[in-house]
Structure formats: structure tokens, C-alpha cells
mmCIF file of C-alpha atoms in Angstrom:
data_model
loop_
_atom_site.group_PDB
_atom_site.id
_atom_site.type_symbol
_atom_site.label_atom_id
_atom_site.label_comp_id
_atom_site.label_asym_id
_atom_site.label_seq_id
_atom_site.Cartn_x
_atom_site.Cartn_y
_atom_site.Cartn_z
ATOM 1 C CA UNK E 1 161.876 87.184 6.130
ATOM 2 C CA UNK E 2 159.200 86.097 8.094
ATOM 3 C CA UNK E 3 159.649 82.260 9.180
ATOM 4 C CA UNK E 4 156.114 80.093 9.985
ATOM 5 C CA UNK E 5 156.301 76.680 11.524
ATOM 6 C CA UNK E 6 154.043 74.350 12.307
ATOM 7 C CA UNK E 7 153.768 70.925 14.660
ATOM 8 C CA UNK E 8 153.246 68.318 14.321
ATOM 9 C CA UNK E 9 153.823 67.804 10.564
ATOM 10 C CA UNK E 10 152.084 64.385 10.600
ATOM 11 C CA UNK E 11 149.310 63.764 12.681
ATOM 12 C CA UNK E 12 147.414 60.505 13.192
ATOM 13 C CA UNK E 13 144.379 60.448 15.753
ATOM 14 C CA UNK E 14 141.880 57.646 16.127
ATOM 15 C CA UNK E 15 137.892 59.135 15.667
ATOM 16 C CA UNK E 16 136.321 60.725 19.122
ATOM 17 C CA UNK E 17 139.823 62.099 20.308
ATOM 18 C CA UNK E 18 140.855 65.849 20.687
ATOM 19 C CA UNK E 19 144.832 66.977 19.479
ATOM 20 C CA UNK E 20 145.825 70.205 18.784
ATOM 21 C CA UNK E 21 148.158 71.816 15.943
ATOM 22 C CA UNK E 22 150.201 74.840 16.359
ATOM 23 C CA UNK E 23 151.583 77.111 14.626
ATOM 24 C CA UNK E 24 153.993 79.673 14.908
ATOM 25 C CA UNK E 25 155.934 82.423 13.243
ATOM 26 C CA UNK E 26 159.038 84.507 13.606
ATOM 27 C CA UNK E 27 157.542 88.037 12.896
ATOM 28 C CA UNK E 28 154.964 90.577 13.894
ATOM 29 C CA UNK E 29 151.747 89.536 12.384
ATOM 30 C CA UNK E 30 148.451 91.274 12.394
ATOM 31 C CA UNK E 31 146.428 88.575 10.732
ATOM 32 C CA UNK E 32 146.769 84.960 10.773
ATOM 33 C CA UNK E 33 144.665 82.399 8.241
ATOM 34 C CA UNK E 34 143.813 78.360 8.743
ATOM 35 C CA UNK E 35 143.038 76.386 4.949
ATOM 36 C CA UNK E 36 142.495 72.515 4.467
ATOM 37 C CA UNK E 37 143.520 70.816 1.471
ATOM 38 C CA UNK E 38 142.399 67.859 0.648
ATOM 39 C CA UNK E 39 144.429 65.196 -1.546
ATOM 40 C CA UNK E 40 145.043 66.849 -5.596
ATOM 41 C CA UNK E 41 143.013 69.396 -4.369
ATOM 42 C CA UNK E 42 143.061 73.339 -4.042
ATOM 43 C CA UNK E 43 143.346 75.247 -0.713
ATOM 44 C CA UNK E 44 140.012 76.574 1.013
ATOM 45 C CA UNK E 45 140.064 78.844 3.720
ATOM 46 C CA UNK E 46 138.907 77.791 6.917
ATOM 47 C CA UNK E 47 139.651 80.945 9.386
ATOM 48 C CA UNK E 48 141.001 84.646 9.429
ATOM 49 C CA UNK E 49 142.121 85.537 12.605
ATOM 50 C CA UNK E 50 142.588 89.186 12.566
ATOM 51 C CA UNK E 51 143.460 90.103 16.428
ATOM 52 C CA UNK E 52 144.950 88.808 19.915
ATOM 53 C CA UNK E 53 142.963 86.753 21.656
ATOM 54 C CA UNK E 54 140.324 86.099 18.419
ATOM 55 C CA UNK E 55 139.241 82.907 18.695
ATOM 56 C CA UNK E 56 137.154 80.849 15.569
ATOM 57 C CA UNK E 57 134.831 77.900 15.237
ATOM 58 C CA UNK E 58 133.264 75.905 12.955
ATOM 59 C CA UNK E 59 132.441 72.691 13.626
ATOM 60 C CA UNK E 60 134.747 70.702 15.040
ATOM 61 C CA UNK E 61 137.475 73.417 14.471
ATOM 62 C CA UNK E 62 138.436 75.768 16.684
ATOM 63 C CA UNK E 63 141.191 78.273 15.566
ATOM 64 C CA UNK E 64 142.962 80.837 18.170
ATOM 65 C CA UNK E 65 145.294 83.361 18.223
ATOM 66 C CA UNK E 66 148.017 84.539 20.642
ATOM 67 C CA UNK E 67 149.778 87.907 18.632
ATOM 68 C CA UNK E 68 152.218 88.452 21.790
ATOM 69 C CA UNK E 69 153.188 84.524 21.720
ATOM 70 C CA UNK E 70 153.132 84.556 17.705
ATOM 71 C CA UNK E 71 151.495 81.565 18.327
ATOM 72 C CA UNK E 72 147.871 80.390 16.605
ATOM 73 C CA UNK E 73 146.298 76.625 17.305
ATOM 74 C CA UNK E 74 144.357 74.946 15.797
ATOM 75 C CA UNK E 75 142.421 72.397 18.397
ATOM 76 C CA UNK E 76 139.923 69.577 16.648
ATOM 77 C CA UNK E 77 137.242 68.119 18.753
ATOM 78 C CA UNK E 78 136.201 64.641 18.527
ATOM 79 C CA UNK E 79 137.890 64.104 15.461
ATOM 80 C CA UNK E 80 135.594 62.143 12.522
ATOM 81 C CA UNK E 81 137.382 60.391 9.362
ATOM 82 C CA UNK E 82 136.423 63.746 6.954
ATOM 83 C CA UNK E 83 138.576 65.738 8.549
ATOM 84 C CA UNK E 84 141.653 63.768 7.243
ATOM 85 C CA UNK E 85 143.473 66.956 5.503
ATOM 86 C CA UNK E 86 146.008 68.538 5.816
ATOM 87 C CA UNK E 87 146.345 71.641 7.216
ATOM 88 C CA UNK E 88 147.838 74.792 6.616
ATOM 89 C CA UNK E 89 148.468 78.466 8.777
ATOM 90 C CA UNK E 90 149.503 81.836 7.285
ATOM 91 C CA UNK E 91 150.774 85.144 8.102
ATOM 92 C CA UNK E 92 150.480 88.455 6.680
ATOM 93 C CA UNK E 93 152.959 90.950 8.102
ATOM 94 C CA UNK E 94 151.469 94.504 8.769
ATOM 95 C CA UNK E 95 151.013 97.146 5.876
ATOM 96 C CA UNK E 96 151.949 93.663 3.333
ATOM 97 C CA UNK E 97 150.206 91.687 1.205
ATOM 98 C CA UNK E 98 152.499 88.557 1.211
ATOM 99 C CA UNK E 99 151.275 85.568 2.565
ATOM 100 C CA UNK E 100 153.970 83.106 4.027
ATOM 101 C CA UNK E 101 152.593 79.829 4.831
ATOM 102 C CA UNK E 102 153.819 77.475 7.287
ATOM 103 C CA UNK E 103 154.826 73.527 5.969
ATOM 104 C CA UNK E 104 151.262 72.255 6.956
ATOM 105 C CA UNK E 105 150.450 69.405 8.912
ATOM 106 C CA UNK E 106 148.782 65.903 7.852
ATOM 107 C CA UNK E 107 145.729 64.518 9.275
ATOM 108 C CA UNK E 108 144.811 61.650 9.553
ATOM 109 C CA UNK E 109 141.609 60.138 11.490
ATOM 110 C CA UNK E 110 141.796 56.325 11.967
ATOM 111 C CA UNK E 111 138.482 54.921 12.673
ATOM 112 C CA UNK D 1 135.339 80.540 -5.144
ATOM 113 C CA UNK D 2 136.498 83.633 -6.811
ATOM 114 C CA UNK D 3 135.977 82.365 -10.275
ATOM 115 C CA UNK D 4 139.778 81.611 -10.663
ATOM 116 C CA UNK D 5 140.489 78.960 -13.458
ATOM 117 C CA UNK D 6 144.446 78.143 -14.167
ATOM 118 C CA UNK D 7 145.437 76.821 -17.995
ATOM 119 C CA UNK D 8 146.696 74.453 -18.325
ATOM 120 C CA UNK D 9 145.777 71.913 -15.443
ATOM 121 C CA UNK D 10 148.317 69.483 -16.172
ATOM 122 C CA UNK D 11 151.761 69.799 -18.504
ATOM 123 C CA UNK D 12 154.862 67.832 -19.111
ATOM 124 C CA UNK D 13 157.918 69.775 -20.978
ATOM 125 C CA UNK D 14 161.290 69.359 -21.105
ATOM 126 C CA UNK D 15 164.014 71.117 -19.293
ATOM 127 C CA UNK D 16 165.005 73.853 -21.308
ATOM 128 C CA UNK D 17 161.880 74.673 -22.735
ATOM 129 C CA UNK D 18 160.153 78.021 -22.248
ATOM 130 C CA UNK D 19 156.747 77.682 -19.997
ATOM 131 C CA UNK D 20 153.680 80.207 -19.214
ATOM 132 C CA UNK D 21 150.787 79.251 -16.786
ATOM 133 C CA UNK D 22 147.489 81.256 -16.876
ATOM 134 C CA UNK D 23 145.743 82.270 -14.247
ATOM 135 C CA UNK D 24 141.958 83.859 -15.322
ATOM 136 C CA UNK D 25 139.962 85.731 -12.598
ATOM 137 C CA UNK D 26 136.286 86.643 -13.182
ATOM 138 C CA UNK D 27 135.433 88.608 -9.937
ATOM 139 C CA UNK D 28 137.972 91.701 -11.010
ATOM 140 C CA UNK D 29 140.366 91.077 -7.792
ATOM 141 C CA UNK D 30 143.307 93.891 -7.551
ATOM 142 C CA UNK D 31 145.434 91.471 -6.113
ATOM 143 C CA UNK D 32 146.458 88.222 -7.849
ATOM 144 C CA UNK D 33 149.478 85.524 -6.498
ATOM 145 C CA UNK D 34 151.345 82.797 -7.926
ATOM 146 C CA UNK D 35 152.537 80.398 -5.202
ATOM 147 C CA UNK D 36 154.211 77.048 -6.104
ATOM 148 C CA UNK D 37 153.834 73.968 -3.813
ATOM 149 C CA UNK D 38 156.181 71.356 -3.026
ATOM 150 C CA UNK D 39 156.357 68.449 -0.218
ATOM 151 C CA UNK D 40 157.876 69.662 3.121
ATOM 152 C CA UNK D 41 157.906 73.465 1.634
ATOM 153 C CA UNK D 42 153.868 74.468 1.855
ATOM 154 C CA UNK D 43 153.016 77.000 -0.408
ATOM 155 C CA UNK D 44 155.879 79.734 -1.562
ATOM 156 C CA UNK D 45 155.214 83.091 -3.549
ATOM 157 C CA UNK D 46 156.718 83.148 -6.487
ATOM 158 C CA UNK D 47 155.359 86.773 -7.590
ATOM 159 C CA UNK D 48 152.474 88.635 -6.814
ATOM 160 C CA UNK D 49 150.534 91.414 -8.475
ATOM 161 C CA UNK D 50 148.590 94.573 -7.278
ATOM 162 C CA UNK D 51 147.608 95.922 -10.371
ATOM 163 C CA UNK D 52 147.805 95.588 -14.232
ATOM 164 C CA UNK D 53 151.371 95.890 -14.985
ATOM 165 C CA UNK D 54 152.132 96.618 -11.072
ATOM 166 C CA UNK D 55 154.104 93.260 -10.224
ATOM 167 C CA UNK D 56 156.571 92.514 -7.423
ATOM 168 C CA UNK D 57 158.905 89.072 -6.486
ATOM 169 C CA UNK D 58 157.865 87.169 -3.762
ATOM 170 C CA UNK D 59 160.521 84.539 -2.072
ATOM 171 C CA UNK D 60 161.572 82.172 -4.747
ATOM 172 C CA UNK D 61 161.335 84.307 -7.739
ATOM 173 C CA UNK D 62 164.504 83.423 -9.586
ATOM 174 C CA UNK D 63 163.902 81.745 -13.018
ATOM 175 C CA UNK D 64 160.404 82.733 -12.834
ATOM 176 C CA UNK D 65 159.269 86.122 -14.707
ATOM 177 C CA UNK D 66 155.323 87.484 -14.607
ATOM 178 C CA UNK D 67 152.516 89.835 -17.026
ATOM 179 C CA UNK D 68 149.452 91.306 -15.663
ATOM 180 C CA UNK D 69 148.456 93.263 -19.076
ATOM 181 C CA UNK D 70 145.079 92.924 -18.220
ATOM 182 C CA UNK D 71 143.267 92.277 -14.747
ATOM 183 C CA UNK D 72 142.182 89.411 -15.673
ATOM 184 C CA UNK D 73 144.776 87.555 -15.952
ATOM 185 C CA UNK D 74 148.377 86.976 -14.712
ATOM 186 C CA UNK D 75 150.785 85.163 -16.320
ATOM 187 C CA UNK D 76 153.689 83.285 -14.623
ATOM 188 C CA UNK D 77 156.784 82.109 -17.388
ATOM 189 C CA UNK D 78 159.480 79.674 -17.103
ATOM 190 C CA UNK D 79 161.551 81.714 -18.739
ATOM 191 C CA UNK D 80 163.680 77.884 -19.230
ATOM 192 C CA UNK D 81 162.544 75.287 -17.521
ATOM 193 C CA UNK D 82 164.690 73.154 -15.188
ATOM 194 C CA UNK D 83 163.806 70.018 -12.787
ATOM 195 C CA UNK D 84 163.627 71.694 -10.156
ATOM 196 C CA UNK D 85 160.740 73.411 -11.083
ATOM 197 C CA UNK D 86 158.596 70.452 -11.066
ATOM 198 C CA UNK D 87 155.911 71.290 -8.550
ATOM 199 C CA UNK D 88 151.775 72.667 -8.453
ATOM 200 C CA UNK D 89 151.285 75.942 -9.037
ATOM 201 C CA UNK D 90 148.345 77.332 -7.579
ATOM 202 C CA UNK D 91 146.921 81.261 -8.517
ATOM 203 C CA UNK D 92 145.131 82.841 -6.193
ATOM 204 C CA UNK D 93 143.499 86.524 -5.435
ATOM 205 C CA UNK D 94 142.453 88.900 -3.062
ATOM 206 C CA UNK D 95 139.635 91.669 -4.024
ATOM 207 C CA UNK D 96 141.972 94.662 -2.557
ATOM 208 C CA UNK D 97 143.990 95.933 0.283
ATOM 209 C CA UNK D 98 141.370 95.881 2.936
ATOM 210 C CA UNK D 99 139.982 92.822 1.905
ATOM 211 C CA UNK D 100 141.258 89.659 4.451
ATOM 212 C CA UNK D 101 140.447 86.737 1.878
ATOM 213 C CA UNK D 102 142.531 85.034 -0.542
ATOM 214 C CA UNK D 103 141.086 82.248 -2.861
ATOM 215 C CA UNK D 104 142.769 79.458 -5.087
ATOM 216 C CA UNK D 105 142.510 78.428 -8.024
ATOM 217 C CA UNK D 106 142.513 74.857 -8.949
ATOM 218 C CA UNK D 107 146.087 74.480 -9.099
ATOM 219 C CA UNK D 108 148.486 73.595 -12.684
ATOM 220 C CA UNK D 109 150.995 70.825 -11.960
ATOM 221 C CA UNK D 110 154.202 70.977 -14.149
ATOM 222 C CA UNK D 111 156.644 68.312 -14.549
ATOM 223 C CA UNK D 112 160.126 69.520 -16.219
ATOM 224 C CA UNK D 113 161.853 65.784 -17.696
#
């Protein structure tokens, strides 16, 4: 079974500061995939990350991915109160069509 | 937005009771998920689908049984429903096997009393 975790699982960071959340997972992966959910809300996808060293922005979002380190990040640039989310990574393992999903991590942006 | 709409959005039953979700799909997606969500878990696949009537069990299928008669739509039962399977239950689909994107519906949260 293919294990995903990510840190932190509770974030708060104060508007114009940079953090980082990581995630990582237990198995060979060949594609990797960032959502935000917002409160009582549905998923949307943010990123597909489909091989080593692919690396993703939009906005103040930038996604990476390290296959050999089973490692993706997930680093947020001057942070601004609407990205208070949380955040969620998952894997798909080769040939598969199961998406594991890792516990997601909280934003919050304190102005 | 794949066109995904889940019935019913909201639903309160009591344990014992049998349960089925919908999930509807307009954009005729081969692949179709039901995942349930719970605090400190994420999302976890319940079962999954790859066809009509092609269904397999994802990692916390027990108590949970699903349909795909049509492609449609995919049906997730509580075959009887217990507390612990209080939770949101979100559909989602992917067009086919080279296709990277999975969408969500808008989510059905149960509550078993």
C-alpha cells in the first residue's frame, strides 16, 4: 500500500512571508497532484506533476517534484489571506489508477 | 468542472439503515471514484470504476458495495449503515487511462445517528 504524508499538518503564516509544505510518499510514483479545498467545499486541482525535476507555478504557488527523493513541495510566496486552504498531495502508482492522498495540511494566513 | 453532480447533498439516517449516494457525470468519463473524507484521514477510495459494470475496491471498501449500470452514473450503497460511516463523500472522474486529471464533485455528507 502506498503511504503519503505530508508536513506540517497545520500551518499558520502571517501575509508577505514564504513557508513551504512537503509531501512525501512510500512508493514509486510517476505522477504526483497538488488540490486546495476550501472550507464545505469540493477539491480543485491545482498541479500535475508528471516527472523528476517538473516544477509548476501559478501564482503564488510553486509545486516541485523530486521522484528519486519521493518527495514533492509545495513552496507559497508572499503569502495573502485567500490562500487560507488547505492543502492536499496525491500519488498515482505506475500502470494504476488509484489515487492515495496524503492527510493535507491547513493554511492559514494571518494578516 | 466535469459536470459531476452527487444526490443527495446532505442526509441523516439511522444506523442500520440501507444507504445509496449518486454520483451523475455529464462529460462521459471512463473512470469514476468514490472517496470518503474524514478529519486527520484526507481523502480514501472507497471503490472505483473503469467501465460500466467494471468496478474494483479501493482501501476502505468493507461495508461499502458499488453499480456502474450505466456510464453515467455510479452508485456507492451502505449496504447498513453504522457510525462510523459518518463522513463526506466526494465522486470524482477521470476521462480515461491517459488522461492525468481527476475532478470532484460537490461532495454528499452523511451522518449515521
Amino acid at each position: 500500500e502506498l503511504k503519503v504524508e505530508q508536513n506540517p499538518l497545520f500551518l499558520s503564516m502571517q501575509e508577505g512571508k514564504n513557508y513551504t509544505i512537503y509531501c512525501n510518499y512510500s512508493t514509486t510514483s510517476d505522477r504526483l497532484y497538488w488540490y486546495r479545498q476550501d472550507p464545505g467545499k469540493s477539491l480543485e486541482s491545482l498541479f500535475v506533476l508528471l516527472s523528476n525535476g517538473a516544477v509548476k507555478q501559478e501564482g503564488r504557488l510553486m509545486a516541485s517534484l523530486d521522484t528519486k527523493a519521493r518527495l514533492s513541495t509545495l513552496h507559497i510566496t508572499a503569502a495573502v489571506h485567500d490562500l487560507s486552504a488547505t492543502y492536499f498531495c496525491a500519488v498515482v502508482i505506475p500502470t494504476g489508477n488509484q489515487f492515495y492522498f496524503g492527510t493535507g495540511t491547513s493554511l492559514t494566513v494571518i494578516p | 468542472d466535469a459536470g459531476i453532480t452527487q444526490s443527495p447533498r446532505h442526509k441523516v439516517t439511522e444506523t442500520g439503515t440501507p444507504v445509496t449516494l449518486r454520483c451523475h457525470q455529464t462529460e462521459n468519463h471512463r473512470y469514476m471514484y468514490w472517496y470518503r473524507q474524514d478529519p486527520g484521514h484526507g481523502l480514501r477510495l472507497i471503490h472505483y470504476s473503469y467501465g460500466v459494470k467494471d468496478t474494483d475496491k479501493g482501501e476502505v471498501s468493507d461495508g461499502y458495495s458499488v453499480s456502474r449500470s450505466k456510464t453515467e452514473d455510479f452508485l456507492l450503497t451502505l449496504e447498513s449503515a453504522t457510525s462510523s460511516q459518518t463522513s463526506v463523500y466526494f465522486c470524482a472522474t477521470k476521462a480515461g487511462i491517459s488522461s492525468y486529471e481527476q475532478y470532484f464533485g460537490p461532495g454528499t455528507r452523511l451522518t449515521v445517528t
